[in-house]
Coordinates of C-alpha atoms and ligand atoms in Angstrom, one line a residue:
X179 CA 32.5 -29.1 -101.3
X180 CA 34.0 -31.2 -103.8
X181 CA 32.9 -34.3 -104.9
X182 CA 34.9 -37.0 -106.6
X183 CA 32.1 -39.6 -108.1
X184 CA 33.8 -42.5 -106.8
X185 CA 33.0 -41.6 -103.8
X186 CA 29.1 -41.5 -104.3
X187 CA 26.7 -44.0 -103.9
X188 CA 24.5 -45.9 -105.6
X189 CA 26.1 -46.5 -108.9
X190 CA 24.1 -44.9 -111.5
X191 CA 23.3 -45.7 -115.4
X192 CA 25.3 -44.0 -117.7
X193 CA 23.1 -40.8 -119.0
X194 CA 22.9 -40.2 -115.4
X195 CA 26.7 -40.4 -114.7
X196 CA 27.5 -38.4 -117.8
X197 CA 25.6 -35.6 -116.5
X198 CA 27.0 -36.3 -112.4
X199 CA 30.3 -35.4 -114.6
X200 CA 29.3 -32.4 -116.3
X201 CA 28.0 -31.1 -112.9
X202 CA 31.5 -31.9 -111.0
X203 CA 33.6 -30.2 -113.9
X204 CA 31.0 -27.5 -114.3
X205 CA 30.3 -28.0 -118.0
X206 CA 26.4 -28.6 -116.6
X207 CA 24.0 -25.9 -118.0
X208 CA 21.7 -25.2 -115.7
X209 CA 18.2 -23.5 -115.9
X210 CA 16.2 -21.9 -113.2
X211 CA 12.9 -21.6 -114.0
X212 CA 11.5 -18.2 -112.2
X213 CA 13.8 -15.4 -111.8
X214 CA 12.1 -14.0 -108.4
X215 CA 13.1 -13.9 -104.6
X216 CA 14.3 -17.4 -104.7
X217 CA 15.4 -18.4 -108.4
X218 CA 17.6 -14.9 -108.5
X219 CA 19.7 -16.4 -105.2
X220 CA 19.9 -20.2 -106.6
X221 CA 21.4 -17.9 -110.0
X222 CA 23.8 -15.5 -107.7
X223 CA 25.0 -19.2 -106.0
X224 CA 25.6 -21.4 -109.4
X225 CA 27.2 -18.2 -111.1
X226 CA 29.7 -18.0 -107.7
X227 CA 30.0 -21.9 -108.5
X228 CA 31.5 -21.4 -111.8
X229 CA 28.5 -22.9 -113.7
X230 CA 26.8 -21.3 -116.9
X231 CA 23.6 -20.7 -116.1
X232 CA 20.2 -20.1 -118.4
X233 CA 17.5 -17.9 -115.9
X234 CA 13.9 -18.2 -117.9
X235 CA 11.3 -16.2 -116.8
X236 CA 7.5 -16.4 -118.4
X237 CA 7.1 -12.3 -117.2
X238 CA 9.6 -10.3 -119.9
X239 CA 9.6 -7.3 -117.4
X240 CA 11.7 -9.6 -115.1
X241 CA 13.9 -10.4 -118.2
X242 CA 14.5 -7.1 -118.7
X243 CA 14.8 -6.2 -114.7
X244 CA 17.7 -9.1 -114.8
X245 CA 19.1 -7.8 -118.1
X246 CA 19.4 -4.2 -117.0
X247 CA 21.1 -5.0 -113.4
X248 CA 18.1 -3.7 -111.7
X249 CA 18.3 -6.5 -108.4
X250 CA 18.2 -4.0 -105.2
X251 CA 15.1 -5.7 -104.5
X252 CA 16.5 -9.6 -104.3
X253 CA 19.2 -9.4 -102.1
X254 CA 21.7 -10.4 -104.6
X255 CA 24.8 -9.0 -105.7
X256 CA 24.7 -7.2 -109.1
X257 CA 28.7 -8.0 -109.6
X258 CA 28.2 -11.8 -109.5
X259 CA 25.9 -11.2 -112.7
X260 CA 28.0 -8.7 -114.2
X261 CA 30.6 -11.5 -113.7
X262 CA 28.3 -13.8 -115.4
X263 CA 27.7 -11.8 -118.5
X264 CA 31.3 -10.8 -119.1
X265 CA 32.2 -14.7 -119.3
X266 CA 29.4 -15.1 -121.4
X267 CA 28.2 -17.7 -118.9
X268 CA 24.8 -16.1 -118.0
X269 CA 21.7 -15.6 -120.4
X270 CA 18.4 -14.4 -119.3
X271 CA 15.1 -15.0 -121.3
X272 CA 11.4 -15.3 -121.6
X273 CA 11.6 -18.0 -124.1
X274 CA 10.9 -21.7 -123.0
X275 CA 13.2 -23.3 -125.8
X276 CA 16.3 -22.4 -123.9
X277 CA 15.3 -25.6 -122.0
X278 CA 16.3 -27.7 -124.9
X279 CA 20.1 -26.5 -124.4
X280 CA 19.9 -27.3 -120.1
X281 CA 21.3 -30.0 -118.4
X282 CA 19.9 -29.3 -114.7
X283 CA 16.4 -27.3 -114.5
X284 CA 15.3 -25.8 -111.1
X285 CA 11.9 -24.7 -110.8
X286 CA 11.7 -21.6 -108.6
X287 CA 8.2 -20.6 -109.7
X288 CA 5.3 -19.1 -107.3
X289 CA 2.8 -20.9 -105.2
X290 CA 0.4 -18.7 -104.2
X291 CA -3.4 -19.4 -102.8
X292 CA -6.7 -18.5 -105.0
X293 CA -8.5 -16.2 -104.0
X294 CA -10.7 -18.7 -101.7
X295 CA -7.7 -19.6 -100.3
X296 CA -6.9 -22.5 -101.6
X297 CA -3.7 -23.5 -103.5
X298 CA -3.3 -22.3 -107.0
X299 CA -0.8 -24.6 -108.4
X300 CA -1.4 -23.3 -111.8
X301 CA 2.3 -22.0 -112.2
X302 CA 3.9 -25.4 -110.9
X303 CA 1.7 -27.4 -113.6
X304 CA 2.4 -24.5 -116.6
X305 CA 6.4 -25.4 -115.5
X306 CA 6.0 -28.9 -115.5
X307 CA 4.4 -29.0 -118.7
X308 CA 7.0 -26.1 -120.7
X309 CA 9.5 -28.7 -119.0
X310 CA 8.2 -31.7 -120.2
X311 CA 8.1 -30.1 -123.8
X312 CA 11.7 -29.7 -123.9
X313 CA 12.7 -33.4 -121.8
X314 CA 15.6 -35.1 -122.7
X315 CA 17.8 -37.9 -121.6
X316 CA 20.2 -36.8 -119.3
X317 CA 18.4 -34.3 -117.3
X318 CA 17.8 -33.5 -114.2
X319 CA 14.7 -31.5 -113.1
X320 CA 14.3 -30.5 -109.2
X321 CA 11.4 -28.2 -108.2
X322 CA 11.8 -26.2 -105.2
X323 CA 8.8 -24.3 -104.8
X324 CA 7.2 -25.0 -101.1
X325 CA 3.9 -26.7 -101.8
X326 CA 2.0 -29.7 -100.4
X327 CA 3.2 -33.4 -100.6
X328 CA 2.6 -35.4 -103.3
X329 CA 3.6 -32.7 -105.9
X330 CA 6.8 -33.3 -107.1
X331 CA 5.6 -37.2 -107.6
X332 CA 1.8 -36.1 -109.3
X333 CA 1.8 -32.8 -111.1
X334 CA 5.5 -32.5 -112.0
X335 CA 6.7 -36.2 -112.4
X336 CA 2.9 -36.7 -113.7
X337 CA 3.9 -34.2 -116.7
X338 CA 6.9 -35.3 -117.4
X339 CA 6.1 -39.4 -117.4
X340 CA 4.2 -38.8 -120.7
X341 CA 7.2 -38.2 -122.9
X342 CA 8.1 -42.2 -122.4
X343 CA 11.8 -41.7 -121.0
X344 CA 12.2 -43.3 -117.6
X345 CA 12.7 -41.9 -114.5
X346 CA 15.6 -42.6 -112.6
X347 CA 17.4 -44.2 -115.8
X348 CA 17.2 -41.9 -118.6
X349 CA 16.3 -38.5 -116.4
X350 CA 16.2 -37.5 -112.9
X351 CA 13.5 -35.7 -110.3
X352 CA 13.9 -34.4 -107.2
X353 CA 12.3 -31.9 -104.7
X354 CA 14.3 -29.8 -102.6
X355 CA 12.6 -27.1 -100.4
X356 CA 13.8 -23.4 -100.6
X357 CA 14.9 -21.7 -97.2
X358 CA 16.0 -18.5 -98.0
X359 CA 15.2 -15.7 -96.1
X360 CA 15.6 -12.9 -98.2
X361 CA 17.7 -10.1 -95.8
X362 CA 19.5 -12.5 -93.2
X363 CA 22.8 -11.6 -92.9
X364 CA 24.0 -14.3 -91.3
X365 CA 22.4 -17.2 -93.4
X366 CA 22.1 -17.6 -97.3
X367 CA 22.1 -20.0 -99.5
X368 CA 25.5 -21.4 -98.9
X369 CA 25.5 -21.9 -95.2
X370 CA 21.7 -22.9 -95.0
X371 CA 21.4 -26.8 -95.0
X372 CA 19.3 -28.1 -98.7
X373 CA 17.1 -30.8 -97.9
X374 CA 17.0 -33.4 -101.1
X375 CA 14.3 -35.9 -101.7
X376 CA 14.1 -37.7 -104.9
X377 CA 11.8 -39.6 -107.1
X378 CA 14.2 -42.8 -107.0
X379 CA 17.3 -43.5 -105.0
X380 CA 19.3 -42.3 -108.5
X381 CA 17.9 -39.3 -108.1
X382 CA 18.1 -38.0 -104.7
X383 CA 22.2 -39.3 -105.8
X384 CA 21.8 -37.1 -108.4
X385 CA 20.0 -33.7 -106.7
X386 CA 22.3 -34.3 -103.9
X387 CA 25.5 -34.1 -105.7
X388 CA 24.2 -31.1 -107.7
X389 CA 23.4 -29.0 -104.8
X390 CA 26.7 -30.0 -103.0
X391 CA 28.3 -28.6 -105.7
X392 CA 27.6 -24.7 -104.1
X393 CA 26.0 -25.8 -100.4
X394 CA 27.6 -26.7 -97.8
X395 CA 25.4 -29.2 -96.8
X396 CA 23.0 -31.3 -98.1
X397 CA 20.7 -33.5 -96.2
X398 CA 19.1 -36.1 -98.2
X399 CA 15.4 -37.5 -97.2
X400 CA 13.9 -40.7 -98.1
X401 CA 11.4 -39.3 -100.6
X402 CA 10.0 -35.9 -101.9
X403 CA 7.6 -36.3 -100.0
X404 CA 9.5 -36.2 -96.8
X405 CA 10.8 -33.3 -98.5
X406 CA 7.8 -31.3 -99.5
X407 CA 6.6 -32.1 -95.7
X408 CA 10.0 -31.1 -94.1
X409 CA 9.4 -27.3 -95.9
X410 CA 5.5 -27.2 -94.7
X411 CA 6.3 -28.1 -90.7
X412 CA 9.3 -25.7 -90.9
X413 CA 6.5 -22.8 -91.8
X414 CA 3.7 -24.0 -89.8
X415 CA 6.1 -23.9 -87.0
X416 CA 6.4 -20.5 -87.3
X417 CA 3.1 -19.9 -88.6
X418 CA 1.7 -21.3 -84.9
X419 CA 4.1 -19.7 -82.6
X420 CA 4.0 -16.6 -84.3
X421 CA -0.1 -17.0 -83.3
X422 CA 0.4 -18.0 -80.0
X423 CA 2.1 -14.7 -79.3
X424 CA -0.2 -12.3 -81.1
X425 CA -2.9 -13.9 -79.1
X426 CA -1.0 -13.6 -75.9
X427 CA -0.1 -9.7 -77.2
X428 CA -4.3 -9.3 -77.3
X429 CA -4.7 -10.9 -74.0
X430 CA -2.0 -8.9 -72.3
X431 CA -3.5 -5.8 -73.5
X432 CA -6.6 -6.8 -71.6
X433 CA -4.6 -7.3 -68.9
X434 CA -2.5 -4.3 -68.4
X435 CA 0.4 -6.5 -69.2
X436 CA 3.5 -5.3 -71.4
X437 CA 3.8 -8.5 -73.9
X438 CA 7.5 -7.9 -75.2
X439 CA 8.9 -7.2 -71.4
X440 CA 7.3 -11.3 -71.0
X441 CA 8.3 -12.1 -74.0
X442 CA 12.1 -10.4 -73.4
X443 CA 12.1 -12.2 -69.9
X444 CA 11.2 -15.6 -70.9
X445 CA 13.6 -15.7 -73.7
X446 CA 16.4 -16.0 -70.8
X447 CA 15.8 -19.1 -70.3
X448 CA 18.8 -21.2 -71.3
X449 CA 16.5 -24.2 -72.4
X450 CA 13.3 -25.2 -73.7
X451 CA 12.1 -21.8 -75.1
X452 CA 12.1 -20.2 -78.2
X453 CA 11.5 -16.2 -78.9
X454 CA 9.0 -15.5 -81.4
X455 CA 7.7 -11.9 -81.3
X456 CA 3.9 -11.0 -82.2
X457 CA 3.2 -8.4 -85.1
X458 CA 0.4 -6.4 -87.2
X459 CA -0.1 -9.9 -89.1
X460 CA 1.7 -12.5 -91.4
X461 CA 3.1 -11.2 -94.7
X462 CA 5.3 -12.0 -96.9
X463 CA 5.3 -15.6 -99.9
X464 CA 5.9 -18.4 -97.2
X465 CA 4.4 -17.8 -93.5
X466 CA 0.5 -17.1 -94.6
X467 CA 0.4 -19.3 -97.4
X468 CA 2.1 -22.4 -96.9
X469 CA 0.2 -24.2 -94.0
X470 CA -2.3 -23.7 -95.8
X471 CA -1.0 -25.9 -98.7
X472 CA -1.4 -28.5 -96.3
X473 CA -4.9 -27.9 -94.7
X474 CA -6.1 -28.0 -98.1
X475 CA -4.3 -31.7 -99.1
X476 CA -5.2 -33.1 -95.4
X477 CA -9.0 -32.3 -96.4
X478 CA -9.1 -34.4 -98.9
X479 CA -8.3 -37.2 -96.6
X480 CA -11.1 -36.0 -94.1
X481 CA -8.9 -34.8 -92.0
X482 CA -7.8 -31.6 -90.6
X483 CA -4.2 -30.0 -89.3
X484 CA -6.4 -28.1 -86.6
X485 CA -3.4 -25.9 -85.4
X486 CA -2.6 -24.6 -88.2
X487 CA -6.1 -23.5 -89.1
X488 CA -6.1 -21.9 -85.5
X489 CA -3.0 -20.0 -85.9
X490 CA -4.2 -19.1 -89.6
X491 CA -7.5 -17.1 -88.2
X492 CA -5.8 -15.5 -85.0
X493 CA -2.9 -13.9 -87.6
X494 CA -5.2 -13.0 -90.1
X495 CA -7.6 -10.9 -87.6
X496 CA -4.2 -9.1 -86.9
X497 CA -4.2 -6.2 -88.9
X498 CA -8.5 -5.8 -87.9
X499 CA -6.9 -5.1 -84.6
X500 CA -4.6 -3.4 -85.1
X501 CA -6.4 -0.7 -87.1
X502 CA -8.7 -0.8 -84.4
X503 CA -6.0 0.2 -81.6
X504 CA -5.3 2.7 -84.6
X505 CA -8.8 4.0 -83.6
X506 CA -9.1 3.7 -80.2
X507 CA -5.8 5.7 -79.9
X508 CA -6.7 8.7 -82.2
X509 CA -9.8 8.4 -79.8
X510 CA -8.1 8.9 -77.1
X511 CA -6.9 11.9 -78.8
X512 CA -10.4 13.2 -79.0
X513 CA -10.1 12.2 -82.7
X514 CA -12.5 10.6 -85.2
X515 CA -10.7 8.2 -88.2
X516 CA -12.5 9.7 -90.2
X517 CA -11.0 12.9 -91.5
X518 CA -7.8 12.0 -89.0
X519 CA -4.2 12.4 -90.8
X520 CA -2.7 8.9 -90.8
X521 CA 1.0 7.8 -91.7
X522 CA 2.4 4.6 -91.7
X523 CA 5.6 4.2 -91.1
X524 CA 7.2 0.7 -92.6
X525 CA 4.9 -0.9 -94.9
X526 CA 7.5 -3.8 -95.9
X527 CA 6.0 -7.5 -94.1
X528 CA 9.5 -7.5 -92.9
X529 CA 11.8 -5.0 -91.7
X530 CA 14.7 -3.9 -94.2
X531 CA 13.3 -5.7 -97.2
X532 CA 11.8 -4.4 -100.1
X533 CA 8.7 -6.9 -100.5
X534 CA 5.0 -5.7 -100.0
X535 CA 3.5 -8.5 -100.7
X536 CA 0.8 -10.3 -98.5
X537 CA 2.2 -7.6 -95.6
X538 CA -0.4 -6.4 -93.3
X539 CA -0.3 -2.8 -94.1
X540 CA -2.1 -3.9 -96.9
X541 CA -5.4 -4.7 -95.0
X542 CA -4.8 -2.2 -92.4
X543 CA -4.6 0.7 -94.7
X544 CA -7.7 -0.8 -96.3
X545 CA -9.5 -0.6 -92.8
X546 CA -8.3 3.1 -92.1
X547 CA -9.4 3.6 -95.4
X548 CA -12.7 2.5 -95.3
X549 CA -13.1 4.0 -92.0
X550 CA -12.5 7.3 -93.7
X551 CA -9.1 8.0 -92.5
X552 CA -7.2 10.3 -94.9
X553 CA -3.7 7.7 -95.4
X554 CA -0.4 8.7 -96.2
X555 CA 2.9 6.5 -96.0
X556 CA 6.5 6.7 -96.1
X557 CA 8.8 3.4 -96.5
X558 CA 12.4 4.0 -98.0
X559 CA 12.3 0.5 -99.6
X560 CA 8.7 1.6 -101.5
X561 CA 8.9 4.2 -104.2
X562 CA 5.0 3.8 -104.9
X563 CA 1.9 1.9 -103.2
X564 CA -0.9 1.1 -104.8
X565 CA -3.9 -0.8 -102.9
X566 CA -7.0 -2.2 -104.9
X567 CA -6.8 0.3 -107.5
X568 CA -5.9 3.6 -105.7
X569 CA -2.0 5.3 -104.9
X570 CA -1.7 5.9 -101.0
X571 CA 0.5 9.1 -101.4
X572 CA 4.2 8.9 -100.0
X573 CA 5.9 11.1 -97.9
X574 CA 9.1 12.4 -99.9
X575 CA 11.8 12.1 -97.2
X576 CA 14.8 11.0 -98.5
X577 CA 17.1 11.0 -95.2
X578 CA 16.0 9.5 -91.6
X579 CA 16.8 12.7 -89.9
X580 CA 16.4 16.4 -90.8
X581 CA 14.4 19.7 -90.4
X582 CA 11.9 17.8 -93.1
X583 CA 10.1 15.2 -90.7
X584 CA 8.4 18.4 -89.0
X585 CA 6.1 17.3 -91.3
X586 CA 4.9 14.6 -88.8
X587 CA 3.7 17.1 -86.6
X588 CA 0.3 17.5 -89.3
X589 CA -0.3 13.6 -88.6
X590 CA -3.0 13.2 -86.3
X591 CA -1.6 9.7 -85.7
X592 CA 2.1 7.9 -87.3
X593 CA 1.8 4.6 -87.1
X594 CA 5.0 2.3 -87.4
X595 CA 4.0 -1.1 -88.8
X596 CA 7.9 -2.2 -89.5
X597 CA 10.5 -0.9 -87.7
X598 CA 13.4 -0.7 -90.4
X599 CA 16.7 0.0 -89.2
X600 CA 16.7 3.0 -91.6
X601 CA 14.6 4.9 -89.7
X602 CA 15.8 7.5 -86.5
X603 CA 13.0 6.6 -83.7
X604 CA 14.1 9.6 -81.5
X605 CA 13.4 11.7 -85.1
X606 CA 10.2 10.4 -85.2
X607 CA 9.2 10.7 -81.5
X608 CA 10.6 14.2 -81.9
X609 CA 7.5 15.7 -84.3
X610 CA 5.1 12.6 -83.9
X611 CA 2.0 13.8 -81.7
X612 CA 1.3 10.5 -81.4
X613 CA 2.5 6.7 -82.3
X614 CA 1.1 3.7 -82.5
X615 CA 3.7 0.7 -82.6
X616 CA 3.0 -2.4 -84.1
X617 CA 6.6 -4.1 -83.1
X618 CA 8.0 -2.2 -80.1
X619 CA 10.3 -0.4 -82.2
X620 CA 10.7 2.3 -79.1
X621 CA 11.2 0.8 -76.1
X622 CA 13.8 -2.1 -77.6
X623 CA 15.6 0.8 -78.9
X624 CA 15.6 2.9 -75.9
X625 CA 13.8 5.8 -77.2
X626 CA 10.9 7.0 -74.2
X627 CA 8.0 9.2 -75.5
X628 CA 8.0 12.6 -75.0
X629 CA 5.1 12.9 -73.1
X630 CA 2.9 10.3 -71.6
X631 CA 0.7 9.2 -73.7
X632 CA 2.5 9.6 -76.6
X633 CA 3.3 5.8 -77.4
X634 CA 0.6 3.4 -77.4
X635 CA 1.9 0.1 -78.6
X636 CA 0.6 -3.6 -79.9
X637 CA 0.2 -6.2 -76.7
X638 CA 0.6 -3.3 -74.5
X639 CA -1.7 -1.6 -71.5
X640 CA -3.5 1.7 -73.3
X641 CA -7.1 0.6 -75.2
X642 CA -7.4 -1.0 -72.1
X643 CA -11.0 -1.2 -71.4
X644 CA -12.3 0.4 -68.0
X645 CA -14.3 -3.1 -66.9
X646 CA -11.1 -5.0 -67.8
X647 CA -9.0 -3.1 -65.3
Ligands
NAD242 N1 10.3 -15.4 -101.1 C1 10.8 -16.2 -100.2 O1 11.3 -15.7 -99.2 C2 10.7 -17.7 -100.3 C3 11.4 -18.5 -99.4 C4 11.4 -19.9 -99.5 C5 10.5 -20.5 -100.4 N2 9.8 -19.7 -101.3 C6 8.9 -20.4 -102.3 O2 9.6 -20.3 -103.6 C7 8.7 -20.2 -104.6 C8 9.0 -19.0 -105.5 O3 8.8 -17.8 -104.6 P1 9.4 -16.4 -105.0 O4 9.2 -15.6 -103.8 O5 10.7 -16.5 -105.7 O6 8.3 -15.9 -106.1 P2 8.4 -14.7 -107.1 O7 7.1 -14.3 -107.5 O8 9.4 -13.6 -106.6 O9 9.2 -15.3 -108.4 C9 8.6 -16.3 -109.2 C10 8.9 -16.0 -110.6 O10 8.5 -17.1 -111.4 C11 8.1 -16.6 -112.7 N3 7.3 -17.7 -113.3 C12 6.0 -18.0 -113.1 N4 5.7 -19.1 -113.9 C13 6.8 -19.4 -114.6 C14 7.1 -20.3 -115.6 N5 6.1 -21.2 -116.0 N6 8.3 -20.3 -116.2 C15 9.2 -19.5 -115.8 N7 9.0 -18.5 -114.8 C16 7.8 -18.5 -114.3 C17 7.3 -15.3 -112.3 O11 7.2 -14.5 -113.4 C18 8.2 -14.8 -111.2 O12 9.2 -13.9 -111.7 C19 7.3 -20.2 -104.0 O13 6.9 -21.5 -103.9 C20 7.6 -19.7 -102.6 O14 6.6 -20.2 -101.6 C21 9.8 -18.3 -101.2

């Protein structure tokens, strides 16, 4: 991973070179901007690298989660910042003037939609402009939050033009796309190839040699652009097949056809397939909201990314359907939702991660609510859950097995929306009257009901209708 400078092409000015120095011998400071799921990782990684490193967060809570160790949450190991602090190479702070003592910035800062679903780039544009306050020659400035294309080149270069330095001579910019996926333990940061685009052929140089510096490998693109794009098909990818086989698991239903047995069967094919399994609904920062970053720029060119808007309304009616199954099932059981005791099991958008947000049990606990369900919960990554103003009681059970999860059996329905490895499915088949399962957490783990009946599942004969069969 080390890079001697001769090596490295093209030949840059000098500012520039002084800094591609101070990043090889590690005398760089670098600043990420956004101490959350992705900027805590891209600290963990440039600590590991040897560099000193200046996290800046606008939200002093963070700063203080940071400063106290508390990082459970972000998949990051609490040593590596002890590490950091001991060698006096960390600091952590709310306050934007620390930029003024950084010689690489990376902007790790949300990008979520508004609340009509359209981008809110409002914490990209506040970064670019704390940046541009503190600009100086010799800098390099990267952004990797995922966002449409064109943003790295209008809002952040946009911002940081007006300070009269030039790009490419006396400062860098480059975009280089995120891919973590918080939980894998297979691939991180390291071992997850870091696409580089940059504003000028100095920078990309530049970005490139910085993130070589703790990746393994660094593919460079011809532009941010190309960058910001690369990031967006990855997730629309997803986004679509992921729809493709939640509306398969609905028509299977109909059908009488068990959608994870095809699924399971088709993914034996050597070749020219690729497993994708269907779900409760899209959660999490990236899956639901990105391809929608670039519906909303292709509009403006009156045009449309039709897929993605297709794959975008058969995931979000998900979790509708889901809590209807919900119904059906207690139903079936001769019970009304309204009144009926409720668990759900798993409330993470992913299994063994800690992060609620955008996950589907959001909506379908608002359903069940509003249907007049009386809700309960229990996930061991979520102390406390609190939907549109009111706590959703937890279930204390501190252990996945034990005399204590009799307590199922006063559930008219437990409902497992993520499967987390935590949990003991023959435990929960044991004193669950009856399940619904939202990601064929049973059969894959080759736990049979109890009684027939017991199990009704997502993409799955049992709400099938009598004129379907
Ligand atoms: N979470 C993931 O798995 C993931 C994966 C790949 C890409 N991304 C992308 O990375 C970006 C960040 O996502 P995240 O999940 O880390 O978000 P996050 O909410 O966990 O963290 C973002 C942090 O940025 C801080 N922040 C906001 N404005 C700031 C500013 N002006 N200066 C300093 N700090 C500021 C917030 O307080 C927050 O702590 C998003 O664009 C997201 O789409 C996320």
């Amino acid at each position: 991973m080390s890079d001697r400078l001769l090596d490295v092409s093209p030949p840059a000015p000098t500012r520039l070179t002084a800094l591609a120095s101070r990043i090889i011998d590690r005398h760089a400071r670098v600043c990420v901007m956004g101490l959350g799921y992705v900027g805590l990782p891209v600290v963990e990684a440039l600590l590991e690298a040897g560099f000193s490193v200046l996290g800046l967060d606008v939200d002093p809570q963070k700063v203080h989660l940071v400063q106290a160790g508390d990082l459970t949450t972000y998949h990051v190991r609490p040593e590596v910042f002890r590490a950091g602090w001991a060698e006096g190479r960390l600091t952590v702070s709310d306050r934007a003037d620390v930029l003024d003592r950084a010689d690489v910035v990376v902007i790790c800062v949300p990008t979520p939609l508004s609340k009509h679903r359209d981008p809110d780039l409002s914490y990209v544009i506040q970064a670019a402009q704390t940046v541009a306050d503190y600009l100086h020659a010799g800098q390099l400035i990267v952004l990797e939050s995922t966002t449409y294309p064109g943003t790295t080149r209008e809002v952040l270069q946009g911002a940081l033009a007006v300070r009269g330095l030039q790009v490419g001579q006396d400062y860098a910019v480059a975009f280089s796309p995120e891919r973590i996926d918080p939980g894998n333990p297979r691939f991180g940061l390291r071992n997850t190839p870091k696409v580089v685009g940059g504003l000028t052929p100095v920078c990309r140089w530049l970005a490139s040699l910085f993130y070589r510096q703790f990746v393994e490998r660094v593919v460079e693109v011809s532009s941010p652009e190309t960058a910001e794009m690369t990031k967006l098909l990855e997730n629309i990818f997803r986004a679509i097949n992921i729809g493709l086989v939640n509306e398969l698991a609905v028509v299977c239903e109909k059908l009488g056809i068990d959608v994870w047995e095809v699924i399971e069967a088709a993914s034996t094919k050597p070749f020219g397939f690729m497993t994708f399994w269907p779900g409760p609904g899209l959660g999490g920062h990236c899956i639901p909201i990105d391809p929608l970053y670039l519906s909303w720029r292709v509009r403006s060119l009156n045009t449309m990314v039709r897929f993605v808007d297709l794959a975008d309304a058969i995931n979000r009616q998900m979790p509708a359907h889901v809590a209807q199954q919900m119904a059906l099932c207690l139903n079936e059981h001769g019970k009304a939702v309204r009144g009926a005791r409720v668990l759900l099991v798993g409330i993470t958008y992913k299994p063994d991660v800690a992060d609620i947000r955008e996950s589907p049990a959001n909506d379908i606990a608002r359903y069940l609510l509003w249907w007049g369900a009386d809700l309960a919960y229990h996930d061991p990554y979520v102390p406390s859950w609190d939907l549109d103003g009111e706590r959703i009681p937890r279930l204390a059970l501190e252990t996945p097995t034990g005399p204590a999860w009799q307590v199922l059996a006063d559930f008219d329905l437990v409902a497992v929306v993520t499967d987390h490895a935590w949990y003991d499915y023959p435990t929960l088949v044991e004193y669950s009257p009856s399940i619904y399962d939202c990601r064929d957490a049973f059969r894959r783990r080759g736990v049979p009901s109890r009684r027939p009946g017991q199990i009704w599942k997502l993409g799955a004969p049992g709400a099938r209708p009598p004129w379907a069969r």
